[in-house]
Amino acid sequence: MTTEPIRDIEDTTALAMYYKKRGEYRNYVLIIMGMYTALRISDLLGLTWNDVFDFKHSQIKKTLHLTERKTGKIQILALNVEIISALTLFASKLQTPVYPGGVLFKSRKTEKAIGRIQAYRIIRHAAEELSIKHRISCHSLRKTFGYHAWKKGVSPAIIMEIYNHSSLAVTRRYLGVTQDDKNEVYLGLDLML
């Protein structure tokens, strides 16, 4: 079974807000960053506070610099207002202050980051509670980024670059284009004056 992007904006909003409303800010940031950065879960879980927090100026950084674990390629990502806001809230709600080597998505039991299985459980639990019926996994967040970028008119070639894919064919599969998406093009095209 293939993981799908979350196509409905109401579902993406509900998924992100699920943990924010419950005061579970680590999980909230995980979902926000997953949807807005298009990073693989292994790269997300590898982030430290040093990656996102400017300790000299005591604020969230505007960009994230990292080397992708899978490809070894360097990524530079602009952090949008949603990510900066979520990280600022998260940092303010922590019981202990952030420190440079501290992992961003810290386990409640150890000083290490949560694992992929726990990240999956977090995302899956919220999706189930919200009755989001798609095949949702950690990778759904990455695919959601591309799908919504494409729907907003971003060129698949640019999305391919963001994903660091080797071909446009791989990116096309990630976008999860449905018959409804194709019908929208057929029905919305106006070629006459």
mmCIF file of N, CA and C in Angstrom, residues 52-191:
data_model
loop_
_atom_site.group_PDB
_atom_site.id
_atom_site.type_symbol
_atom_site.label_atom_id
_atom_site.label_comp_id
_atom_site.label_asym_id
_atom_site.label_seq_id
_atom_site.Cartn_x
_atom_site.Cartn_y
_atom_site.Cartn_z
ATOM 1 N N VAL A 52 18.007 24.813 14.673
ATOM 2 C CA VAL A 52 16.873 25.715 14.477
ATOM 3 C C VAL A 52 16.885 26.950 15.368
ATOM 4 N N PHE A 53 17.768 26.983 16.369
ATOM 5 C CA PHE A 53 17.754 28.087 17.329
ATOM 6 C C PHE A 53 19.069 28.858 17.277
ATOM 7 N N ASP A 54 18.968 30.173 17.160
ATOM 8 C CA ASP A 54 20.131 31.064 17.177
ATOM 9 C C ASP A 54 20.389 31.451 18.633
ATOM 10 N N PHE A 55 21.341 30.784 19.248
ATOM 11 C CA PHE A 55 21.602 30.999 20.676
ATOM 12 C C PHE A 55 22.201 32.375 20.953
ATOM 13 N N LYS A 56 22.885 32.944 19.982
ATOM 14 C CA LYS A 56 23.481 34.274 20.158
ATOM 15 C C LYS A 56 22.399 35.342 20.300
ATOM 16 N N HIS A 57 21.333 35.206 19.517
ATOM 17 C CA HIS A 57 20.257 36.204 19.523
ATOM 18 C C HIS A 57 18.976 35.708 20.202
ATOM 19 N N SER A 58 19.018 34.515 20.755
ATOM 20 C CA SER A 58 17.871 33.912 21.457
ATOM 21 C C SER A 58 16.583 33.939 20.630
ATOM 22 N N GLN A 59 16.687 33.410 19.429
ATOM 23 C CA GLN A 59 15.509 33.342 18.566
ATOM 24 C C GLN A 59 15.623 32.178 17.583
ATOM 25 N N ILE A 60 14.510 31.827 16.995
ATOM 26 C CA ILE A 60 14.485 30.768 15.988
ATOM 27 C C ILE A 60 15.164 31.289 14.719
ATOM 28 N N LYS A 61 15.963 30.421 14.104
ATOM 29 C CA LYS A 61 16.649 30.789 12.866
ATOM 30 C C LYS A 61 15.642 30.940 11.723
ATOM 31 N N LYS A 62 16.044 31.668 10.708
ATOM 32 C CA LYS A 62 15.193 31.873 9.525
ATOM 33 C C LYS A 62 15.427 30.787 8.472
ATOM 34 N N THR A 63 16.578 30.100 8.560
ATOM 35 C CA THR A 63 16.886 29.029 7.609
ATOM 36 C C THR A 63 17.442 27.822 8.355
ATOM 37 N N LEU A 64 17.284 26.690 7.734
ATOM 38 C CA LEU A 64 17.784 25.439 8.269
ATOM 39 C C LEU A 64 18.795 24.889 7.270
ATOM 40 N N HIS A 65 19.986 24.572 7.739
ATOM 41 C CA HIS A 65 21.031 23.989 6.912
ATOM 42 C C HIS A 65 21.269 22.566 7.398
ATOM 43 N N LEU A 66 21.183 21.595 6.480
ATOM 44 C CA LEU A 66 21.443 20.224 6.896
ATOM 45 C C LEU A 66 21.944 19.398 5.726
ATOM 46 N N THR A 67 22.578 18.299 6.061
ATOM 47 C CA THR A 67 23.001 17.317 5.063
ATOM 48 C C THR A 67 22.038 16.149 5.167
ATOM 49 N N GLU A 68 21.365 15.865 4.061
ATOM 50 C CA GLU A 68 20.386 14.782 4.059
ATOM 51 C C GLU A 68 21.074 13.453 4.341
ATOM 52 N N ARG A 69 20.488 12.675 5.210
ATOM 53 C CA ARG A 69 21.065 11.374 5.569
ATOM 54 C C ARG A 69 21.045 10.402 4.403
ATOM 55 N N LYS A 70 19.962 10.391 3.651
ATOM 56 C CA LYS A 70 19.820 9.401 2.574
ATOM 57 C C LYS A 70 20.715 9.731 1.381
ATOM 58 N N THR A 71 20.766 11.003 0.989
ATOM 59 C CA THR A 71 21.478 11.379 -0.241
ATOM 60 C C THR A 71 22.849 11.987 0.007
ATOM 61 N N GLY A 72 23.078 12.494 1.222
ATOM 62 C CA GLY A 72 24.330 13.190 1.504
ATOM 63 C C GLY A 72 24.363 14.598 0.928
ATOM 64 N N LYS A 73 23.258 15.015 0.312
ATOM 65 C CA LYS A 73 23.181 16.348 -0.292
ATOM 66 C C LYS A 73 22.880 17.396 0.772
ATOM 67 N N ILE A 74 23.425 18.584 0.558
ATOM 68 C CA ILE A 74 23.182 19.700 1.475
ATOM 69 C C ILE A 74 21.859 20.356 1.100
ATOM 70 N N GLN A 75 21.054 20.603 2.095
ATOM 71 C CA GLN A 75 19.771 21.284 1.916
ATOM 72 C C GLN A 75 19.800 22.578 2.724
ATOM 73 N N ILE A 76 19.309 23.643 2.121
ATOM 74 C CA ILE A 76 19.092 24.903 2.829
ATOM 75 C C ILE A 76 17.617 25.232 2.655
ATOM 76 N N LEU A 77 16.911 25.299 3.775
ATOM 77 C CA LEU A 77 15.468 25.520 3.732
ATOM 78 C C LEU A 77 15.114 26.811 4.447
ATOM 79 N N ALA A 78 14.307 27.617 3.816
ATOM 80 C CA ALA A 78 13.758 28.803 4.475
ATOM 81 C C ALA A 78 12.649 28.327 5.415
ATOM 82 N N LEU A 79 12.704 28.769 6.652
ATOM 83 C CA LEU A 79 11.667 28.406 7.620
ATOM 84 C C LEU A 79 10.562 29.456 7.573
ATOM 85 N N ASN A 80 9.363 29.011 7.237
ATOM 86 C CA ASN A 80 8.252 29.958 7.102
ATOM 87 C C ASN A 80 7.685 30.354 8.462
ATOM 88 N N VAL A 81 6.721 31.246 8.438
ATOM 89 C CA VAL A 81 6.145 31.796 9.661
ATOM 90 C C VAL A 81 5.477 30.711 10.510
ATOM 91 N N GLU A 82 4.882 29.688 9.870
ATOM 92 C CA GLU A 82 4.240 28.605 10.622
ATOM 93 C C GLU A 82 5.268 27.820 11.429
ATOM 94 N N ILE A 83 6.401 27.521 10.808
ATOM 95 C CA ILE A 83 7.455 26.768 11.502
ATOM 96 C C ILE A 83 8.062 27.608 12.617
ATOM 97 N N ILE A 84 8.388 28.852 12.312
ATOM 98 C CA ILE A 84 9.007 29.726 13.310
ATOM 99 C C ILE A 84 8.074 29.917 14.508
ATOM 100 N N SER A 85 6.804 30.116 14.229
ATOM 101 C CA SER A 85 5.817 30.285 15.299
ATOM 102 C C SER A 85 5.710 29.016 16.148
ATOM 103 N N ALA A 86 5.643 27.859 15.498
ATOM 104 C CA ALA A 86 5.519 26.590 16.222
ATOM 105 C C ALA A 86 6.763 26.331 17.074
ATOM 106 N N LEU A 87 7.948 26.567 16.510
ATOM 107 C CA LEU A 87 9.183 26.350 17.262
ATOM 108 C C LEU A 87 9.313 27.327 18.430
ATOM 109 N N THR A 88 8.905 28.570 18.219
ATOM 110 C CA THR A 88 8.943 29.573 19.293
ATOM 111 C C THR A 88 8.034 29.156 20.438
ATOM 112 N N LEU A 89 6.828 28.712 20.098
ATOM 113 C CA LEU A 89 5.888 28.241 21.111
ATOM 114 C C LEU A 89 6.462 27.029 21.845
ATOM 115 N N PHE A 90 6.980 26.081 21.105
ATOM 116 C CA PHE A 90 7.554 24.866 21.678
ATOM 117 C C PHE A 90 8.677 25.215 22.664
ATOM 118 N N ALA A 91 9.609 26.078 22.239
ATOM 119 C CA ALA A 91 10.738 26.464 23.095
ATOM 120 C C ALA A 91 10.247 27.142 24.377
ATOM 121 N N SER A 92 9.193 27.946 24.249
ATOM 122 C CA SER A 92 8.679 28.672 25.421
ATOM 123 C C SER A 92 7.965 27.760 26.419
ATOM 124 N N LYS A 93 7.487 26.621 25.961
ATOM 125 C CA LYS A 93 6.709 25.716 26.820
ATOM 126 C C LYS A 93 7.548 24.601 27.446
ATOM 127 N N LEU A 94 8.810 24.495 27.041
ATOM 128 C CA LEU A 94 9.649 23.432 27.593
ATOM 129 C C LEU A 94 9.939 23.666 29.065
ATOM 130 N N GLN A 95 10.016 22.595 29.817
ATOM 131 C CA GLN A 95 10.295 22.694 31.248
ATOM 132 C C GLN A 95 11.760 23.014 31.513
ATOM 133 N N THR A 96 12.636 22.558 30.607
ATOM 134 C CA THR A 96 14.063 22.872 30.728
ATOM 135 C C THR A 96 14.458 23.714 29.525
ATOM 136 N N PRO A 97 15.406 24.630 29.692
ATOM 137 C CA PRO A 97 15.785 25.485 28.564
ATOM 138 C C PRO A 97 16.423 24.688 27.423
ATOM 139 N N VAL A 98 16.281 25.218 26.218
ATOM 140 C CA VAL A 98 16.898 24.575 25.062
ATOM 141 C C VAL A 98 18.412 24.742 25.171
ATOM 142 N N TYR A 99 19.144 23.783 24.638
ATOM 143 C CA TYR A 99 20.599 23.872 24.631
ATOM 144 C C TYR A 99 21.099 23.329 23.296
ATOM 145 N N PRO A 100 22.279 23.788 22.838
ATOM 146 C CA PRO A 100 22.753 23.482 21.487
ATOM 147 C C PRO A 100 22.736 22.010 21.091
ATOM 148 N N GLY A 101 23.159 21.116 21.929
ATOM 149 C CA GLY A 101 23.205 19.708 21.548
ATOM 150 C C GLY A 101 21.911 18.964 21.758
ATOM 151 N N GLY A 102 20.934 19.610 22.370
ATOM 152 C CA GLY A 102 19.669 18.933 22.677
ATOM 153 C C GLY A 102 18.885 18.596 21.429
ATOM 154 N N VAL A 103 18.363 17.367 21.384
ATOM 155 C CA VAL A 103 17.574 16.959 20.224
ATOM 156 C C VAL A 103 16.233 17.687 20.235
ATOM 157 N N LEU A 104 15.759 17.993 19.070
ATOM 158 C CA LEU A 104 14.506 18.733 18.941
ATOM 159 C C LEU A 104 13.300 17.866 19.352
ATOM 160 N N PHE A 105 13.285 16.639 18.884
ATOM 161 C CA PHE A 105 12.144 15.758 19.145
ATOM 162 C C PHE A 105 12.531 14.707 20.184
ATOM 163 N N LYS A 106 12.817 15.188 21.379
ATOM 164 C CA LYS A 106 13.324 14.377 22.478
ATOM 165 C C LYS A 106 12.261 13.408 22.998
ATOM 166 N N SER A 107 12.713 12.201 23.250
ATOM 167 C CA SER A 107 11.873 11.198 23.886
ATOM 168 C C SER A 107 11.522 11.664 25.295
ATOM 169 N N ARG A 108 10.387 11.245 25.779
ATOM 170 C CA ARG A 108 10.008 11.582 27.154
ATOM 171 C C ARG A 108 10.771 10.729 28.160
ATOM 172 N N LYS A 109 11.386 9.647 27.672
ATOM 173 C CA LYS A 109 12.062 8.706 28.567
ATOM 174 C C LYS A 109 13.581 8.868 28.592
ATOM 175 N N THR A 110 14.160 9.369 27.515
ATOM 176 C CA THR A 110 15.621 9.497 27.428
ATOM 177 C C THR A 110 15.984 10.866 26.878
ATOM 178 N N GLU A 111 17.260 11.117 26.748
ATOM 179 C CA GLU A 111 17.736 12.366 26.142
ATOM 180 C C GLU A 111 17.856 12.244 24.627
ATOM 181 N N LYS A 112 17.544 11.080 24.095
ATOM 182 C CA LYS A 112 17.637 10.842 22.656
ATOM 183 C C LYS A 112 16.339 11.264 21.961
ATOM 184 N N ALA A 113 16.425 11.357 20.645
ATOM 185 C CA ALA A 113 15.241 11.679 19.847
ATOM 186 C C ALA A 113 14.306 10.472 19.795
ATOM 187 N N ILE A 114 13.036 10.749 19.582
ATOM 188 C CA ILE A 114 12.083 9.665 19.348
ATOM 189 C C ILE A 114 12.506 8.937 18.073
ATOM 190 N N GLY A 115 12.065 7.712 17.934
ATOM 191 C CA GLY A 115 12.383 6.936 16.740
ATOM 192 C C GLY A 115 11.298 7.045 15.691
ATOM 193 N N ARG A 116 11.575 6.438 14.557
ATOM 194 C CA ARG A 116 10.623 6.454 13.440
ATOM 195 C C ARG A 116 9.286 5.827 13.827
ATOM 196 N N ILE A 117 9.332 4.759 14.596
ATOM 197 C CA ILE A 117 8.088 4.074 14.983
ATOM 198 C C ILE A 117 7.237 4.986 15.869
ATOM 199 N N GLN A 118 7.871 5.673 16.807
ATOM 200 C CA GLN A 118 7.123 6.598 17.668
ATOM 201 C C GLN A 118 6.568 7.765 16.842
ATOM 202 N N ALA A 119 7.362 8.277 15.902
ATOM 203 C CA ALA A 119 6.879 9.364 15.036
ATOM 204 C C ALA A 119 5.655 8.893 14.249
ATOM 205 N N TYR A 120 5.719 7.669 13.737
ATOM 206 C CA TYR A 120 4.574 7.104 13.017
ATOM 207 C C TYR A 120 3.348 7.028 13.932
ATOM 208 N N ARG A 121 3.551 6.550 15.151
ATOM 209 C CA ARG A 121 2.433 6.437 16.093
ATOM 210 C C ARG A 121 1.793 7.793 16.374
ATOM 211 N N ILE A 122 2.619 8.815 16.508
ATOM 212 C CA ILE A 122 2.128 10.174 16.774
ATOM 213 C C ILE A 122 1.240 10.642 15.626
ATOM 214 N N ILE A 123 1.735 10.490 14.408
ATOM 215 C CA ILE A 123 1.001 10.952 13.223
ATOM 216 C C ILE A 123 -0.252 10.101 13.015
ATOM 217 N N ARG A 124 -0.109 8.796 13.118
ATOM 218 C CA ARG A 124 -1.223 7.876 12.913
ATOM 219 C C ARG A 124 -2.324 8.085 13.958
ATOM 220 N N HIS A 125 -1.935 8.291 15.223
ATOM 221 C CA HIS A 125 -2.919 8.505 16.288
ATOM 222 C C HIS A 125 -3.787 9.732 15.986
ATOM 223 N N ALA A 126 -3.144 10.824 15.630
ATOM 224 C CA ALA A 126 -3.904 12.043 15.332
ATOM 225 C C ALA A 126 -4.822 11.816 14.133
ATOM 226 N N ALA A 127 -4.318 11.158 13.090
ATOM 227 C CA ALA A 127 -5.132 10.895 11.896
ATOM 228 C C ALA A 127 -6.351 10.044 12.245
ATOM 229 N N GLU A 128 -6.146 9.032 13.073
ATOM 230 C CA GLU A 128 -7.270 8.177 13.485
ATOM 231 C C GLU A 128 -8.280 8.948 14.319
ATOM 232 N N GLU A 129 -7.797 9.738 15.267
ATOM 233 C CA GLU A 129 -8.691 10.530 16.117
ATOM 234 C C GLU A 129 -9.512 11.525 15.300
ATOM 235 N N LEU A 130 -8.933 12.006 14.211
ATOM 236 C CA LEU A 130 -9.599 12.993 13.361
ATOM 237 C C LEU A 130 -10.371 12.350 12.215
ATOM 238 N N SER A 131 -10.372 11.022 12.173
ATOM 239 C CA SER A 131 -11.056 10.259 11.116
ATOM 240 C C SER A 131 -10.546 10.609 9.724
ATOM 241 N N ILE A 132 -9.239 10.832 9.606
ATOM 242 C CA ILE A 132 -8.623 11.022 8.290
ATOM 243 C C ILE A 132 -8.391 9.626 7.739
ATOM 244 N N LYS A 133 -9.069 9.303 6.673
ATOM 245 C CA LYS A 133 -9.143 7.923 6.193
ATOM 246 C C LYS A 133 -8.031 7.504 5.235
ATOM 247 N N HIS A 134 -7.191 8.415 4.805
ATOM 248 C CA HIS A 134 -6.137 8.071 3.850
ATOM 249 C C HIS A 134 -5.095 7.175 4.486
ATOM 250 N N ARG A 135 -4.241 6.590 3.653
ATOM 251 C CA ARG A 135 -3.109 5.805 4.142
ATOM 252 C C ARG A 135 -2.028 6.795 4.592
ATOM 253 N N ILE A 136 -2.010 7.077 5.885
ATOM 254 C CA ILE A 136 -1.148 8.112 6.456
ATOM 255 C C ILE A 136 0.039 7.466 7.170
ATOM 256 N N SER A 137 1.213 8.039 6.915
ATOM 257 C CA SER A 137 2.429 7.627 7.623
ATOM 258 C C SER A 137 3.319 8.861 7.744
ATOM 259 N N CYS A 138 4.512 8.661 8.247
ATOM 260 C CA CYS A 138 5.459 9.782 8.339
ATOM 261 C C CYS A 138 5.715 10.385 6.959
ATOM 262 N N HIS A 139 5.787 9.526 5.954
ATOM 263 C CA HIS A 139 6.088 9.992 4.598
ATOM 264 C C HIS A 139 4.938 10.821 4.005
ATOM 265 N N SER A 140 3.744 10.670 4.557
ATOM 266 C CA SER A 140 2.598 11.461 4.086
ATOM 267 C C SER A 140 2.868 12.954 4.251
ATOM 268 N N LEU A 141 3.570 13.330 5.325
ATOM 269 C CA LEU A 141 3.856 14.746 5.553
ATOM 270 C C LEU A 141 4.723 15.291 4.429
ATOM 271 N N ARG A 142 5.739 14.536 4.037
ATOM 272 C CA ARG A 142 6.627 14.934 2.938
ATOM 273 C C ARG A 142 5.851 15.037 1.625
ATOM 274 N N LYS A 143 5.006 14.056 1.368
ATOM 275 C CA LYS A 143 4.208 14.062 0.141
ATOM 276 C C LYS A 143 3.174 15.194 0.148
ATOM 277 N N THR A 144 2.658 15.531 1.323
ATOM 278 C CA THR A 144 1.673 16.607 1.439
ATOM 279 C C THR A 144 2.275 17.927 0.979
ATOM 280 N N PHE A 145 3.520 18.181 1.356
ATOM 281 C CA PHE A 145 4.210 19.395 0.917
ATOM 282 C C PHE A 145 4.171 19.505 -0.607
ATOM 283 N N GLY A 146 4.615 18.463 -1.290
ATOM 284 C CA GLY A 146 4.683 18.489 -2.755
ATOM 285 C C GLY A 146 3.328 18.620 -3.413
ATOM 286 N N TYR A 147 2.351 17.894 -2.892
ATOM 287 C CA TYR A 147 1.007 17.938 -3.465
ATOM 288 C C TYR A 147 0.445 19.359 -3.409
ATOM 289 N N HIS A 148 0.551 19.993 -2.251
ATOM 290 C CA HIS A 148 -0.030 21.334 -2.112
ATOM 291 C C HIS A 148 0.792 22.390 -2.839
ATOM 292 N N ALA A 149 2.101 22.197 -2.925
ATOM 293 C CA ALA A 149 2.923 23.116 -3.724
ATOM 294 C C ALA A 149 2.497 23.020 -5.190
ATOM 295 N N TRP A 150 2.316 21.800 -5.673
ATOM 296 C CA TRP A 150 1.880 21.585 -7.055
ATOM 297 C C TRP A 150 0.503 22.207 -7.295
ATOM 298 N N LYS A 151 -0.439 22.020 -6.359
ATOM 299 C CA LYS A 151 -1.786 22.581 -6.510
ATOM 300 C C LYS A 151 -1.755 24.111 -6.542
ATOM 301 N N LYS A 152 -0.743 24.712 -5.904
ATOM 302 C CA LYS A 152 -0.619 26.175 -5.904
ATOM 303 C C LYS A 152 0.117 26.672 -7.142
ATOM 304 N N GLY A 153 0.508 25.758 -8.028
ATOM 305 C CA GLY A 153 1.124 26.154 -9.288
ATOM 306 C C GLY A 153 2.646 26.084 -9.324
ATOM 307 N N VAL A 154 3.264 25.528 -8.283
ATOM 308 C CA VAL A 154 4.716 25.379 -8.292
ATOM 309 C C VAL A 154 5.082 24.306 -9.317
ATOM 310 N N SER A 155 6.063 24.601 -10.118
ATOM 311 C CA SER A 155 6.510 23.680 -11.155
ATOM 312 C C SER A 155 6.997 22.368 -10.546
ATOM 313 N N PRO A 156 6.585 21.234 -11.130
ATOM 314 C CA PRO A 156 7.104 19.947 -10.651
ATOM 315 C C PRO A 156 8.635 19.874 -10.686
ATOM 316 N N ALA A 157 9.263 20.616 -11.600
ATOM 317 C CA ALA A 157 10.732 20.620 -11.653
ATOM 318 C C ALA A 157 11.323 21.240 -10.384
ATOM 319 N N ILE A 158 10.684 22.272 -9.860
ATOM 320 C CA ILE A 158 11.158 22.893 -8.614
ATOM 321 C C ILE A 158 10.886 21.964 -7.438
ATOM 322 N N ILE A 159 9.723 21.334 -7.439
ATOM 323 C CA ILE A 159 9.404 20.379 -6.371
ATOM 324 C C ILE A 159 10.423 19.233 -6.392
ATOM 325 N N MET A 160 10.792 18.777 -7.590
ATOM 326 C CA MET A 160 11.805 17.733 -7.732
ATOM 327 C C MET A 160 13.121 18.168 -7.085
ATOM 328 N N GLU A 161 13.510 19.413 -7.295
ATOM 329 C CA GLU A 161 14.745 19.950 -6.695
ATOM 330 C C GLU A 161 14.638 20.002 -5.168
ATOM 331 N N ILE A 162 13.496 20.423 -4.670
ATOM 332 C CA ILE A 162 13.292 20.486 -3.219
ATOM 333 C C ILE A 162 13.391 19.090 -2.614
ATOM 334 N N TYR A 163 12.786 18.113 -3.268
ATOM 335 C CA TYR A 163 12.828 16.735 -2.788
ATOM 336 C C TYR A 163 14.201 16.082 -2.989
ATOM 337 N N ASN A 164 15.027 16.685 -3.837
ATOM 338 C CA ASN A 164 16.309 16.081 -4.229
ATOM 339 C C ASN A 164 16.091 14.739 -4.926
ATOM 340 N N HIS A 165 15.044 14.663 -5.736
ATOM 341 C CA HIS A 165 14.773 13.452 -6.509
ATOM 342 C C HIS A 165 15.681 13.411 -7.728
ATOM 343 N N SER A 166 15.950 12.215 -8.206
ATOM 344 C CA SER A 166 16.814 12.044 -9.372
ATOM 345 C C SER A 166 16.048 12.170 -10.684
ATOM 346 N N SER A 167 14.725 12.058 -10.621
ATOM 347 C CA SER A 167 13.943 12.174 -11.856
ATOM 348 C C SER A 167 12.565 12.763 -11.575
ATOM 349 N N LEU A 168 11.992 13.326 -12.616
ATOM 350 C CA LEU A 168 10.645 13.884 -12.522
ATOM 351 C C LEU A 168 9.608 12.775 -12.330
ATOM 352 N N ALA A 169 9.905 11.572 -12.815
ATOM 353 C CA ALA A 169 8.979 10.445 -12.663
ATOM 354 C C ALA A 169 8.758 10.121 -11.184
ATOM 355 N N VAL A 170 9.820 10.168 -10.393
ATOM 356 C CA VAL A 170 9.699 9.907 -8.954
ATOM 357 C C VAL A 170 8.836 10.990 -8.316
ATOM 358 N N THR A 171 9.074 12.236 -8.691
ATOM 359 C CA THR A 171 8.306 13.351 -8.137
ATOM 360 C C THR A 171 6.837 13.225 -8.504
ATOM 361 N N ARG A 172 6.548 12.845 -9.729
ATOM 362 C CA ARG A 172 5.153 12.671 -10.156
ATOM 363 C C ARG A 172 4.437 11.663 -9.268
ATOM 364 N N ARG A 173 5.105 10.569 -8.932
ATOM 365 C CA ARG A 173 4.485 9.568 -8.046
ATOM 366 C C ARG A 173 4.216 10.163 -6.661
ATOM 367 N N TYR A 174 5.127 10.998 -6.185
ATOM 368 C CA TYR A 174 4.958 11.629 -4.870
ATOM 369 C C TYR A 174 3.756 12.557 -4.834
ATOM 370 N N LEU A 175 3.489 13.218 -5.948
ATOM 371 C CA LEU A 175 2.416 14.213 -5.969
ATOM 372 C C LEU A 175 1.043 13.583 -5.760
ATOM 373 N N GLY A 176 0.897 12.328 -6.080
ATOM 374 C CA GLY A 176 -0.360 11.635 -5.807
ATOM 375 C C GLY A 176 -1.540 12.221 -6.555
ATOM 376 N N VAL A 177 -1.338 12.522 -7.831
ATOM 377 C CA VAL A 177 -2.398 13.101 -8.650
ATOM 378 C C VAL A 177 -3.540 12.100 -8.778
ATOM 379 N N THR A 178 -4.751 12.572 -8.517
ATOM 380 C CA THR A 178 -5.938 11.711 -8.579
ATOM 381 C C THR A 178 -6.777 12.057 -9.809
ATOM 382 N N GLN A 179 -7.769 11.253 -10.069
ATOM 383 C CA GLN A 179 -8.691 11.544 -11.163
ATOM 384 C C GLN A 179 -9.408 12.873 -10.915
ATOM 385 N N ASP A 180 -9.731 13.163 -9.663
ATOM 386 C CA ASP A 180 -10.369 14.443 -9.335
ATOM 387 C C ASP A 180 -9.461 15.617 -9.725
ATOM 388 N N ASP A 181 -8.155 15.481 -9.495
ATOM 389 C CA ASP A 181 -7.219 16.535 -9.891
ATOM 390 C C ASP A 181 -7.227 16.722 -11.402
ATOM 391 N N LYS A 182 -7.252 15.610 -12.137
ATOM 392 C CA LYS A 182 -7.279 15.694 -13.599
ATOM 393 C C LYS A 182 -8.601 16.296 -14.068
ATOM 394 N N ASN A 183 -9.711 15.882 -13.460
ATOM 395 C CA ASN A 183 -11.020 16.426 -13.839
ATOM 396 C C ASN A 183 -11.075 17.926 -13.609
ATOM 397 N N GLU A 184 -10.457 18.389 -12.530
ATOM 398 C CA GLU A 184 -10.422 19.824 -12.230
ATOM 399 C C GLU A 184 -9.767 20.606 -13.377
ATOM 400 N N VAL A 185 -8.729 20.027 -13.959
ATOM 401 C CA VAL A 185 -8.061 20.676 -15.105
ATOM 402 C C VAL A 185 -8.981 20.668 -16.315
ATOM 403 N N TYR A 186 -9.572 19.493 -16.618
ATOM 404 C CA TYR A 186 -10.463 19.407 -17.772
ATOM 405 C C TYR A 186 -11.632 20.383 -17.672
ATOM 406 N N LEU A 187 -12.240 20.459 -16.493
ATOM 407 C CA LEU A 187 -13.427 21.290 -16.317
ATOM 408 C C LEU A 187 -13.115 22.766 -16.124
ATOM 409 N N GLY A 188 -11.906 23.082 -15.739
ATOM 410 C CA GLY A 188 -11.552 24.472 -15.443
ATOM 411 C C GLY A 188 -10.861 25.197 -16.572
ATOM 412 N N LEU A 189 -10.469 24.476 -17.615
ATOM 413 C CA LEU A 189 -9.740 25.097 -18.712
ATOM 414 C C LEU A 189 -10.690 25.878 -19.615
ATOM 415 N N ASP A 190 -10.365 27.123 -19.877
ATOM 416 C CA ASP A 190 -11.183 27.983 -20.740
ATOM 417 C C ASP A 190 -10.324 28.429 -21.898
ATOM 418 N N LEU A 191 -10.616 27.933 -23.092
ATOM 419 C CA LEU A 191 -9.812 28.231 -24.278
ATOM 420 C C LEU A 191 -10.520 29.188 -25.241
#
